[in-house]
Short mmCIF file of C-alpha atoms (C1' of nucleotides) and ligand atoms in Angstrom, two decimals:
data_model
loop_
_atom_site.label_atom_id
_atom_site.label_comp_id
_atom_site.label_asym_id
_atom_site.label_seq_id
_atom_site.Cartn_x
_atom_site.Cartn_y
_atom_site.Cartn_z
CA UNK A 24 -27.23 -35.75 -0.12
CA UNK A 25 -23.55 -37.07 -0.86
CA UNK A 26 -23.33 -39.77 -3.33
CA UNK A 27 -20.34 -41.69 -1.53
CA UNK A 28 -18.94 -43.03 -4.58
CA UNK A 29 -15.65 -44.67 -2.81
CA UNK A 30 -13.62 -42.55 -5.47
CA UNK A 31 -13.68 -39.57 -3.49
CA UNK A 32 -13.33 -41.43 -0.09
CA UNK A 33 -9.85 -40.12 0.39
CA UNK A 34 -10.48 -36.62 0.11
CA UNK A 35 -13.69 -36.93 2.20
CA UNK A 36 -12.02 -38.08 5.23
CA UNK A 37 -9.80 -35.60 5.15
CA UNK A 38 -12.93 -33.06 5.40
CA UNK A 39 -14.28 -35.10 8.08
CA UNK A 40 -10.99 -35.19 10.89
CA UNK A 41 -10.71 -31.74 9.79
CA UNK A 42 -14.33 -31.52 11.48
CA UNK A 43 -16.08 -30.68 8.21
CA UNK A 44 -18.90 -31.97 7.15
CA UNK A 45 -18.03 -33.14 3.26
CA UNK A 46 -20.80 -31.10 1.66
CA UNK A 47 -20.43 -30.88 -2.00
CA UNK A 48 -18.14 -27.53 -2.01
CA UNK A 49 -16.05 -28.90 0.63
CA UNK A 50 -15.56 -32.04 -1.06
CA UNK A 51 -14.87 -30.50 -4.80
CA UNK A 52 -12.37 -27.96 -3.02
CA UNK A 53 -10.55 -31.16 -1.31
CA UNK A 54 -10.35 -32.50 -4.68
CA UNK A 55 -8.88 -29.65 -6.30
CA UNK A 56 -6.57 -29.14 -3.66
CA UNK A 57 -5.31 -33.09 -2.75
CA UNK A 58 -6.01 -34.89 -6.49
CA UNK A 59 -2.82 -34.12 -7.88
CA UNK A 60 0.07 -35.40 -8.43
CA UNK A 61 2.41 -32.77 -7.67
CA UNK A 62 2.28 -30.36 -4.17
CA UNK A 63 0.23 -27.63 -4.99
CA UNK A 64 0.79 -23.83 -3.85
CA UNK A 65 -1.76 -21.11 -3.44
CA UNK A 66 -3.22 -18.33 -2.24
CA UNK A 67 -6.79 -18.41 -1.18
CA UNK A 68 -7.70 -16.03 -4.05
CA UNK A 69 -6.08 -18.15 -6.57
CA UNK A 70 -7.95 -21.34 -5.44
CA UNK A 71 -11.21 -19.07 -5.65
CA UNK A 72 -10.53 -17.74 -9.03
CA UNK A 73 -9.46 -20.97 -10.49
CA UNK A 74 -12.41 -23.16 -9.43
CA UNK A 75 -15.18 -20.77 -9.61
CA UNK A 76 -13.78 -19.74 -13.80
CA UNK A 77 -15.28 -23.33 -14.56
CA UNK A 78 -18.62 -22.90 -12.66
CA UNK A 79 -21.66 -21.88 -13.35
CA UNK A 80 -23.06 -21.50 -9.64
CA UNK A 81 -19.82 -19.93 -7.25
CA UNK A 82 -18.50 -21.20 -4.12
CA UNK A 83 -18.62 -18.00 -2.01
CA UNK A 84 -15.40 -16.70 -0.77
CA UNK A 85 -16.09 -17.32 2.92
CA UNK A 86 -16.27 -20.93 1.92
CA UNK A 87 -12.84 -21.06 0.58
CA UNK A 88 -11.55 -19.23 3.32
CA UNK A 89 -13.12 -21.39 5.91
CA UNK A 90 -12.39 -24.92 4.38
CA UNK A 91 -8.90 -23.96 4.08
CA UNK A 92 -8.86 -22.94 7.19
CA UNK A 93 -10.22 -25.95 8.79
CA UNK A 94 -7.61 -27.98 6.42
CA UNK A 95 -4.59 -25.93 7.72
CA UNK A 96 -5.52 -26.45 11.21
CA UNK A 97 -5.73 -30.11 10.79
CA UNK A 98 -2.41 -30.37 9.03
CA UNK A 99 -3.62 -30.99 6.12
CA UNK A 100 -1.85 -27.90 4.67
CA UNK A 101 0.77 -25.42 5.61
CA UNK A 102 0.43 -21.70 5.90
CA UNK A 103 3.73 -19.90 4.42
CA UNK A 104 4.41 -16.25 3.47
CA UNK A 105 7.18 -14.85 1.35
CA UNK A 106 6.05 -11.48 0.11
CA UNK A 107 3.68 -9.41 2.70
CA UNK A 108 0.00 -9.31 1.86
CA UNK A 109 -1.12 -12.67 1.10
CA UNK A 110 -1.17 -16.26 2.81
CA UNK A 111 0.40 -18.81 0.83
CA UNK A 112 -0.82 -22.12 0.93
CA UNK A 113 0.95 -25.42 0.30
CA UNK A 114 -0.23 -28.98 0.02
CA UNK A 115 3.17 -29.97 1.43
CA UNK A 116 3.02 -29.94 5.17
CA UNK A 117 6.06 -31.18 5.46
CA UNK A 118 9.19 -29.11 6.63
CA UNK A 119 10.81 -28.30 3.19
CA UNK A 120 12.64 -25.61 1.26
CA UNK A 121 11.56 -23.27 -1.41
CA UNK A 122 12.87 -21.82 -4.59
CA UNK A 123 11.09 -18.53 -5.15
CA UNK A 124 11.34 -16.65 -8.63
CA UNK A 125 9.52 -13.83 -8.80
CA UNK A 126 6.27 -14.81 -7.45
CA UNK A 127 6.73 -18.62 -8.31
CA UNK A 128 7.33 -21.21 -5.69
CA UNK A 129 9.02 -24.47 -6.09
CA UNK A 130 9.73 -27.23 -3.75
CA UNK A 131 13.21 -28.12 -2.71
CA UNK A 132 13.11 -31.40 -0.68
CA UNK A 133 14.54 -31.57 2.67
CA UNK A 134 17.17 -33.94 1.74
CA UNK A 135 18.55 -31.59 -1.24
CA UNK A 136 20.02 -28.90 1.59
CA UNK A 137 22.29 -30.02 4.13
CA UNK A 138 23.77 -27.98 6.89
CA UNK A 139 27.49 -27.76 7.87
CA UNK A 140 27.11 -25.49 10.98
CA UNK A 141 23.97 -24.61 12.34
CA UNK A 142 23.25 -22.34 15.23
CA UNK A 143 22.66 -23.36 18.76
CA UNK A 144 19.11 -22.44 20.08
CA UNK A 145 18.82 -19.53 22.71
CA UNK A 146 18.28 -21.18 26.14
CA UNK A 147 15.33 -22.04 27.54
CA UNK A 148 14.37 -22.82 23.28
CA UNK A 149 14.19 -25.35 21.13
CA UNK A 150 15.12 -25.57 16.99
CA UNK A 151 11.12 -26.41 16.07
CA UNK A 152 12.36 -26.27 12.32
CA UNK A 153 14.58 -24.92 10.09
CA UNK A 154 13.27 -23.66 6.71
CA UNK A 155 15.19 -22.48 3.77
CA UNK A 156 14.55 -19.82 0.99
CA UNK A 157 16.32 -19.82 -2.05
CA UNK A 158 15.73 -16.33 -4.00
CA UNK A 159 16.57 -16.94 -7.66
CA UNK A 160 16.81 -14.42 -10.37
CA UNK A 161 17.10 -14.63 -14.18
CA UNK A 162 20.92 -15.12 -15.51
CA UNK A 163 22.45 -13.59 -18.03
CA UNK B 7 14.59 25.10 8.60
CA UNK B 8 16.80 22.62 9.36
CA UNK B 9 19.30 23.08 12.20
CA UNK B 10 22.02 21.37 10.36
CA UNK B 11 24.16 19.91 13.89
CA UNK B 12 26.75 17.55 12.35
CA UNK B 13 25.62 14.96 15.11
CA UNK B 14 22.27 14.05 12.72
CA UNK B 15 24.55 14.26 9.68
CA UNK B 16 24.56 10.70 8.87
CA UNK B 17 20.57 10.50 9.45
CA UNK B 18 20.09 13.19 7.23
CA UNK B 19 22.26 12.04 4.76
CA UNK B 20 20.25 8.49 4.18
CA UNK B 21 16.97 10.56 3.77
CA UNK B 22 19.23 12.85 0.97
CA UNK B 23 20.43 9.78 -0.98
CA UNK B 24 17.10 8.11 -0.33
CA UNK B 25 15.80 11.37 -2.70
CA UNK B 26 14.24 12.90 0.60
CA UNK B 27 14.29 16.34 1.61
CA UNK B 28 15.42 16.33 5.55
CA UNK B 29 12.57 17.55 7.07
CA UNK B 30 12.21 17.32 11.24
CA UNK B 31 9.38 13.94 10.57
CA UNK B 32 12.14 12.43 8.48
CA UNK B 33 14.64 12.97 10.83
CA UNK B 34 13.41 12.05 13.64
CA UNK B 35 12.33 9.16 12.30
CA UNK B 36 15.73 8.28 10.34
CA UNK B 37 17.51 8.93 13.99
CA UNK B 38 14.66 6.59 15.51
CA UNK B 39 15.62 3.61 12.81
CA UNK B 40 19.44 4.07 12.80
CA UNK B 41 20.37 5.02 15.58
CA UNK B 42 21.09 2.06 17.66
CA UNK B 43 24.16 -0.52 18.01
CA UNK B 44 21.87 -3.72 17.06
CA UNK B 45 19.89 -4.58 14.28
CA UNK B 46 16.10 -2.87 14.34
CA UNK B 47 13.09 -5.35 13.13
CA UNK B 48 9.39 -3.65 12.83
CA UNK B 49 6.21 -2.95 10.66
CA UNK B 50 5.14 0.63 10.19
CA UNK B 51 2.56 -0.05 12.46
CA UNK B 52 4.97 -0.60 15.26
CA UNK B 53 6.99 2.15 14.37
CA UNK B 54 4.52 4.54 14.16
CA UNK B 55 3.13 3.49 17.42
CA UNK B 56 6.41 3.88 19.64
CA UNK B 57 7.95 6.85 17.69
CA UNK B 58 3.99 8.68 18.51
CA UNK B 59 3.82 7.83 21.93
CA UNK B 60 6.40 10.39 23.01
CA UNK B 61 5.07 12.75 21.04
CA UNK B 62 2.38 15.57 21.62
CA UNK B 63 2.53 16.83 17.93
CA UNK B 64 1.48 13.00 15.89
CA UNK B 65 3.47 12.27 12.47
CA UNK B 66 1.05 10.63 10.26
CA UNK B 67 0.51 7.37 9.14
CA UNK B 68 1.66 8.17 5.04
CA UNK B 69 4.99 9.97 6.45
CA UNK B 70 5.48 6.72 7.93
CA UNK B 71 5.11 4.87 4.97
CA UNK B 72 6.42 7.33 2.64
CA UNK B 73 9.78 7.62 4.46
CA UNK B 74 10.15 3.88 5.36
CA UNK B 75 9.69 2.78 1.62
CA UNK B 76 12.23 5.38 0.32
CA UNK B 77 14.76 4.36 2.78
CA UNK B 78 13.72 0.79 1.50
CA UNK B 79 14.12 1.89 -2.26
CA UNK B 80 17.67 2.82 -1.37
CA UNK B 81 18.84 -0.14 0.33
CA UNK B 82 19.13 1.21 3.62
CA UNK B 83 16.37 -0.95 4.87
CA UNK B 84 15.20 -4.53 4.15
CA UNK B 85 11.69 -6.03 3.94
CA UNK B 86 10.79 -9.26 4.68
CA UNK B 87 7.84 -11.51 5.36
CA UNK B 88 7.32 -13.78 8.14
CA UNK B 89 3.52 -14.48 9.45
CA UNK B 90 1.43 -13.21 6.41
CA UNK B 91 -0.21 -9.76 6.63
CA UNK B 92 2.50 -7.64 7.86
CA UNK B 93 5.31 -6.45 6.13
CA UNK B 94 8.66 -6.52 8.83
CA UNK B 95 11.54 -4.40 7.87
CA UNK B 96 14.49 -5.10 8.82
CA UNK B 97 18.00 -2.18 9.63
CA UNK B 98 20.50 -5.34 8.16
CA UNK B 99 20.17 -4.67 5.03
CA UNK B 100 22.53 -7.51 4.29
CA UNK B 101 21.47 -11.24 3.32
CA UNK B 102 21.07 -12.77 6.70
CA UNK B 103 19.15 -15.38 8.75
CA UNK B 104 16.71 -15.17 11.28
CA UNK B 105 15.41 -16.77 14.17
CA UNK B 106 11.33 -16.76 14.71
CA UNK B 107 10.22 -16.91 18.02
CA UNK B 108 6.80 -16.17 18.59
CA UNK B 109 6.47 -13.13 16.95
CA UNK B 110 10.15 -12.35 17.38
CA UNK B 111 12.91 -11.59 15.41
CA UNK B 112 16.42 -12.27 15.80
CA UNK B 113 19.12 -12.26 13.39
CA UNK B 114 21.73 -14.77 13.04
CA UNK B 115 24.99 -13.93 11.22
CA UNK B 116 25.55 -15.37 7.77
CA UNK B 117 28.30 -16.97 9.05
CA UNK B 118 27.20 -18.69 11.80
CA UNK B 119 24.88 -21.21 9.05
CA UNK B 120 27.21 -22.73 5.99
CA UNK B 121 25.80 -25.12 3.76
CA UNK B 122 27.27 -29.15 3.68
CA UNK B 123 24.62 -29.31 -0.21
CA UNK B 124 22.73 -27.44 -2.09
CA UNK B 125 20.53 -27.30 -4.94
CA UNK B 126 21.27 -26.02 -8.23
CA UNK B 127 19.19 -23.05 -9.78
CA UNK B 128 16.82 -24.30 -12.40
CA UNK B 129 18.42 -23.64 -15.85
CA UNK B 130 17.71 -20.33 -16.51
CA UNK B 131 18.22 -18.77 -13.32
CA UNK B 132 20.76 -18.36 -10.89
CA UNK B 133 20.45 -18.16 -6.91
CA UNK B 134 20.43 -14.00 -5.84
CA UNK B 135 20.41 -15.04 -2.32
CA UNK B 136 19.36 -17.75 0.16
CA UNK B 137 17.79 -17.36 3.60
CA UNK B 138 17.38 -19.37 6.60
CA UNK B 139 15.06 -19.31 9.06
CA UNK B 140 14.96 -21.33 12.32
CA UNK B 141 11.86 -21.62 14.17
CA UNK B 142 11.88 -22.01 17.92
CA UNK B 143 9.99 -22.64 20.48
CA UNK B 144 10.01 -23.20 24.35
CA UNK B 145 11.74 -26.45 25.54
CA UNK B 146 10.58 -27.80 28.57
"C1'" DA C 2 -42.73 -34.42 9.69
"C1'" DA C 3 -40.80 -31.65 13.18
"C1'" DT C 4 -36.73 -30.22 15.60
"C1'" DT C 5 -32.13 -29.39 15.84
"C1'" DA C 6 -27.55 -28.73 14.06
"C1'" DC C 7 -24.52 -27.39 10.71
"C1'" DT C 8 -23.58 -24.68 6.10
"C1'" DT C 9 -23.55 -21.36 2.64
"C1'" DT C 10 -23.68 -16.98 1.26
"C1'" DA C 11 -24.14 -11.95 0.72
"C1'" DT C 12 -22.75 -8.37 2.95
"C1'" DA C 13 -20.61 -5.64 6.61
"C1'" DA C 14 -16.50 -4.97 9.28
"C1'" DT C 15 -11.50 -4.94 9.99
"C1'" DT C 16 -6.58 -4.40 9.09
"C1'" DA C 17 -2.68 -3.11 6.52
"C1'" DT C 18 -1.60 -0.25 3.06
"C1'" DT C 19 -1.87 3.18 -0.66
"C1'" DC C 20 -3.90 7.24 -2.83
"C1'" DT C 21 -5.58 11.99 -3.06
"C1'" DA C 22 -5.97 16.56 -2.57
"C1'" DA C 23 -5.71 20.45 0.31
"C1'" DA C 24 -2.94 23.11 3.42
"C1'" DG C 25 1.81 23.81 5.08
"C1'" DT C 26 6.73 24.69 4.54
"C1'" DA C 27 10.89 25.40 2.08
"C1'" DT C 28 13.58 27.12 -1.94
"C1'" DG C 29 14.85 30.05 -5.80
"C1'" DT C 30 14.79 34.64 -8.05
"C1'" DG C 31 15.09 39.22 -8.66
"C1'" DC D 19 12.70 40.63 1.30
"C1'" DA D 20 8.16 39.49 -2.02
"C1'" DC D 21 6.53 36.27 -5.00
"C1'" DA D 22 6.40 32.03 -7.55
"C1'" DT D 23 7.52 27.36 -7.62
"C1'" DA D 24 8.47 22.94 -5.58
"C1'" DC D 25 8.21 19.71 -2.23
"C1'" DT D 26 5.91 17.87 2.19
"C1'" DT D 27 2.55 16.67 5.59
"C1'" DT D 28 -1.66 15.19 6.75
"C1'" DA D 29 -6.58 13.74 7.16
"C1'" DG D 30 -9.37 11.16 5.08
"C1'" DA D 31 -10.88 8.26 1.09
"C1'" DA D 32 -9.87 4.10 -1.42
"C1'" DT D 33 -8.16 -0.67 -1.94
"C1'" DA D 34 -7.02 -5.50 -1.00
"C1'" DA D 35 -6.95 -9.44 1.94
"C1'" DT D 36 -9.28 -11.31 5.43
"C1'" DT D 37 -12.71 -12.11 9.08
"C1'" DA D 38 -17.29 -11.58 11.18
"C1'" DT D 39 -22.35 -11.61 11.04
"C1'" DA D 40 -26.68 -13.13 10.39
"C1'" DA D 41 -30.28 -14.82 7.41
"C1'" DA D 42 -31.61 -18.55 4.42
"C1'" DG D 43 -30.46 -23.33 2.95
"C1'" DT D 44 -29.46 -28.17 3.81
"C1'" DA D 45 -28.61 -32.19 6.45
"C1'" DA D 46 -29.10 -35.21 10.57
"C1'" DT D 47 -31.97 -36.82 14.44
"C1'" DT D 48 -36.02 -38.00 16.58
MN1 MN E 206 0.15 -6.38 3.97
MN1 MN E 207 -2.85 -10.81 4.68
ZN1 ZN E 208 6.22 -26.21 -0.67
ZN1 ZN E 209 17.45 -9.27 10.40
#
DNA sequence: AATTACTTTATAATTATTCTAAAGTATGTG
DNA sequence: CACATACTTTAGAATAATTATAAAGTAATT
């Protein structure tokens, strides 16, 4: 049974319109994932590794795979990729820009990119969003 | 042996610098990539698939791969990543921007997108490149 | 408490990709 | 040209990320 102390209310409900049931992995992945402070990028192997390190009894990996799942398709986080192979992950679901150095990502907010000339959409299409990548390398 | 007909000359010449011997996969497969007036975006997969079709006599899978990540290696093709679990690659090897349509690719000249702001690279670092893509969808 | 519904998990399957090792083809040398 | 050496192709095995399956566990409903 779920103790409903009010503290984790927020990420609860956001198990629950997701159509989850907040079981007690559910809810401690919603916590790692939404108590912070900062937006928070990963990929589904990372969020495995990181929370299971700490416990004693594992969360199976379908379990990560599926909340996340369920999460992403209620907009509760955005699927991005930069390099092939893996699904990254991102607490912002916002449209927004990234910085990417070698393997790190960092937000950009929209507002810090501004376009002077944009291109028109083919016809019969519509701009649905317009995401930036900033590659960065070490100077020197 | 190699017929050496000066009209595959510049195909062969990508697999030489690309530290490939021109052998009649390579080739054929070189001719396949470069051979066209507009830019060429796949996965191996897709490659493989329309290059075998035609053919009675299969190349396999790791010629594929092997020749597609040498000509990568030497610049004369790009990889990028849109939808996770594929790698694209892409015959511009130049830094350019992209439209996403469903599965589609479509390149947009750099200079058809300038920039009105943008963000400085963390100190540190500098920016190596910075990409655009616009995602569309229908209008209706 | 019994029934039903949803969850978790270990494990199998799948997909994209890479590795391996054997058989094939080309190149260099005398 | 013979032979040795070097590089290539390929089928199939191995790997990594992900998804599917199905049995056992837990929760909700009556
Ligand atoms: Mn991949
Ligand atoms: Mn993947
Ligand atoms: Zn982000
Ligand atoms: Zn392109």
């Amino acid at each position: 049974m779920q103790k409903m102390n009010s503290k984790n209310k927020i990420f609860i409900d956001k198990l629950r319109s997701s159509g989850l049931r907040p079981t007690n992995q559910r809810v401690e992945i919603s916590k790692f994932l939404f108590n912070r402070k900062k937006t928070f990028h990963f990929t589904v192997e990372q969020l495995k590794n990181s929370m299971n390190l700490k416990r004693s009894k594992k969360i199976s990996t379908a379990t990560f795979y599926n909340t996340v799942h369920a999460l992403k398709s209620a907009g509760y986080l955005k699927e991005f990729s930069l390099e092939n192979n893996t699904s990254y992950y991102d607490t912002n679901v916002t449209s927004h820009h990234h910085f990417f150095d070698n393997g790190k990502v960092i937000d950009i907010k929209s507002d810090k990119i501004t376009f002077q000339k944009l291109p028109e959409a083919p016809k019969g299409k519509k701009i649905k969003n317009v995401e930036v990548v900033i590659r960065l390398e070490n100077n020197n």
